[in-house]
Amino acid sequence: MKILGIDFGKKKVGVAWAETNTGLSEPLGVFPILTFFQLLQGNKVGLNLEEVDKIIIGKTGGKIDKEIEKFAEEVKKLSSKPIFFYDETLTSQEAQKNLIMAGVGKKKRKKKEDALSAALMLQYYLESHV
């Protein structure tokens, strides 16, 4: 089963995918929100939406959750795949820490952090649901 993971931010989204057969997740990229929807419509997010079995969108339990729910409604308009929410609290901090430990420079880190955060969220999802 293939799962698309999304780490929502007000300006950009981190995207990752996971495969339940392997139990592994992989970051795909970070996109401005408008670009993400354009890519999603054209099935160009790195994974064809028809190949995805479900979509997981991270939530934090904070003030941004209402915006995340609105974002999820927009994603639903483009895909018939089921959408689930999963707690992604502290994944951004963990992603940042991992990138620092890997020696990734600050500029490159900013470009990769949200996608890695989405991948970490999916990894935790897989570990607790598969």
Phi, psi and omega in degrees: 000134178257137182235133175262129179247139182230127174255103185281138170226161184298331182249334184212164178232141172265137185234139177215167174223159180221154178238120183292333180297323181263338183074019182245149175240156183216131176292141177254323180161176178239132185226143169301149186304313181299315178298320179302314180294323177296318178293321180297319179296326180265010182052045183239031181273008182103352180207124180297129181301333178293337180274348183274136179268331176201165182237132178246126178244129182286141173232154183247348185082013182252193183298332184285349184301327178295321177293324178296319179295321176296317177301316180299323177298321178292320177296320179301327180294337183258351184214140176270001182288146179294142179246132178235154176255147179218141181294120180245023180305131176072003179292327178296318179294320179293320178299315179300315180299316180297319180292322177297314180297331179278357178081020179283130181295161186302317181297311180292327180301314181301325182285338186252342190302313184292324178292320178294323177299317178296320179294319177297317178301315179295322179299316178295322178299312180300316182296331183260348185237351184245000000 
